[in-house]
């Protein structure tokens, strides 16, 4: 029983750290660089929904590797690229930026694993 609770708490912590890392990645994508002035005025609701869906997929997956992370990003990007009112260039930019953030996500996951041991 105690081991089950410890494992559940560790998984929750790992998911939280991954969510924070992905949130930071999406935030840096939206609020830095050339797109910053435009994005700060109007945050696209689809980008926030895409981030939420990505987080859900990663939480359900449990143990996440680089390939699984990239697949989850691609799945979410594919869905949103088919929506009307969403420019393919925006989806491509978001996808590239999220994939670049894998190292940050991996560090968060490694910290969570160390805390659970």
Short mmCIF file of C-alpha atoms in Angstrom, two decimals:
data_model
loop_
_atom_site.label_atom_id
_atom_site.label_comp_id
_atom_site.label_asym_id
_atom_site.label_seq_id
_atom_site.Cartn_x
_atom_site.Cartn_y
_atom_site.Cartn_z
CA UNK A 1 0.00 0.00 0.00
CA UNK A 2 2.73 2.47 0.98
CA UNK A 3 4.73 1.62 -2.14
CA UNK A 4 1.65 2.23 -4.30
CA UNK A 5 1.14 5.66 -2.75
CA UNK A 6 4.80 6.54 -3.19
CA UNK A 7 4.71 5.46 -6.84
CA UNK A 8 1.49 7.39 -7.49
CA UNK A 9 2.94 10.49 -5.86
CA UNK A 10 6.12 10.14 -7.91
CA UNK A 11 4.16 9.79 -11.13
CA UNK A 12 2.16 12.87 -10.24
CA UNK A 13 5.35 14.78 -9.52
CA UNK A 14 6.90 13.62 -12.79
CA UNK A 15 3.83 14.66 -14.74
CA UNK A 16 3.83 18.03 -12.99
CA UNK A 17 7.48 18.65 -13.82
CA UNK A 18 6.92 17.64 -17.43
CA UNK A 19 3.89 19.93 -17.60
CA UNK A 20 5.94 22.81 -16.20
CA UNK A 21 8.70 22.21 -18.73
CA UNK A 22 6.25 22.09 -21.62
CA UNK A 23 4.53 25.19 -20.33
CA UNK A 24 7.88 26.96 -20.24
CA UNK A 25 8.64 25.80 -23.77
CA UNK A 26 5.33 27.02 -25.12
CA UNK A 27 5.66 30.26 -23.20
CA UNK A 28 9.10 30.91 -24.63
CA UNK A 29 7.76 30.18 -28.10
CA UNK A 30 4.85 32.55 -27.72
CA UNK A 31 6.53 35.40 -25.90
CA UNK A 32 10.02 35.70 -27.40
CA UNK A 33 11.56 36.44 -30.76
CA UNK A 34 9.97 38.02 -33.81
CA UNK A 35 6.47 36.90 -32.96
CA UNK A 36 6.48 38.40 -29.44
CA UNK A 37 4.70 41.70 -30.10
CA UNK A 38 1.98 40.06 -32.14
CA UNK A 39 1.55 37.15 -29.75
CA UNK A 40 1.47 39.25 -26.62
CA UNK A 41 -1.49 41.16 -28.03
CA UNK A 42 -3.47 38.07 -28.95
CA UNK A 43 -2.54 34.67 -27.63
CA UNK A 44 -4.03 32.14 -29.98
CA UNK A 45 -6.51 29.98 -28.17
CA UNK A 46 -5.64 26.99 -30.34
CA UNK A 47 -2.04 27.09 -29.12
CA UNK A 48 -3.17 26.92 -25.51
CA UNK A 49 -5.52 24.04 -26.34
CA UNK A 50 -2.72 22.26 -28.20
CA UNK A 51 -0.46 22.59 -25.16
CA UNK A 52 -3.21 21.17 -22.96
CA UNK A 53 -3.70 18.20 -25.25
CA UNK A 54 0.03 17.56 -25.34
CA UNK A 55 0.17 17.59 -21.55
CA UNK A 56 -2.73 15.13 -21.34
CA UNK A 57 -1.01 12.74 -23.75
CA UNK A 58 2.24 12.89 -21.81
CA UNK A 59 0.52 12.38 -18.46
CA UNK A 60 -1.27 9.30 -19.79
CA UNK A 61 1.95 7.93 -21.27
CA UNK A 62 3.81 7.75 -17.96
CA UNK A 63 7.45 6.97 -18.81
CA UNK A 64 8.30 9.31 -21.67
CA UNK A 65 11.25 9.09 -24.04
CA UNK A 66 12.39 11.52 -26.71
CA UNK A 67 10.71 9.62 -29.53
CA UNK A 68 7.41 9.43 -27.65
CA UNK A 69 7.57 13.16 -26.90
CA UNK A 70 8.18 13.96 -30.58
CA UNK A 71 5.30 11.70 -31.62
CA UNK A 72 2.96 13.42 -29.18
CA UNK A 73 4.00 16.85 -30.49
CA UNK A 74 3.46 15.68 -34.08
CA UNK A 75 0.02 14.24 -33.30
CA UNK A 76 -1.18 17.45 -31.71
CA UNK A 77 0.33 19.54 -34.52
CA UNK A 78 -1.35 17.40 -37.17
CA UNK A 79 -4.73 17.89 -35.55
CA UNK A 80 -4.38 21.66 -35.37
CA UNK A 81 -2.95 22.01 -38.87
CA UNK A 82 -6.28 20.71 -40.22
CA UNK A 83 -8.34 23.33 -38.40
CA UNK A 84 -9.63 26.35 -40.28
CA UNK A 85 -8.17 29.66 -39.19
CA UNK A 86 -4.85 28.11 -38.20
CA UNK A 87 -1.92 28.91 -40.47
CA UNK A 88 0.34 25.99 -41.31
CA UNK A 89 3.39 28.20 -40.72
CA UNK A 90 2.23 28.85 -37.14
CA UNK A 91 1.77 25.15 -36.52
CA UNK A 92 5.19 24.39 -37.99
CA UNK A 93 6.82 27.07 -35.84
CA UNK A 94 5.12 25.80 -32.70
CA UNK A 95 6.08 22.20 -33.49
CA UNK A 96 9.73 23.08 -34.09
CA UNK A 97 9.92 25.12 -30.90
CA UNK A 98 8.33 22.41 -28.76
CA UNK A 99 10.68 19.79 -30.19
CA UNK A 100 13.66 22.00 -29.35
CA UNK A 101 12.48 22.00 -25.74
CA UNK A 102 12.89 18.23 -25.31
CA UNK A 103 16.07 18.66 -23.26
CA UNK A 104 14.22 20.84 -20.75
CA UNK A 105 11.40 18.31 -20.51
CA UNK A 106 13.91 15.47 -20.09
CA UNK A 107 15.69 17.32 -17.27
CA UNK A 108 12.37 17.74 -15.47
CA UNK A 109 11.61 14.06 -15.87
CA UNK A 110 15.07 13.07 -14.61
CA UNK A 111 14.63 15.25 -11.53
CA UNK A 112 11.30 13.58 -10.85
CA UNK A 113 12.84 10.12 -11.19
CA UNK A 114 15.63 11.02 -8.76
CA UNK A 115 13.12 12.32 -6.22
CA UNK A 116 11.16 9.07 -6.34
CA UNK A 117 14.16 6.85 -5.60
#
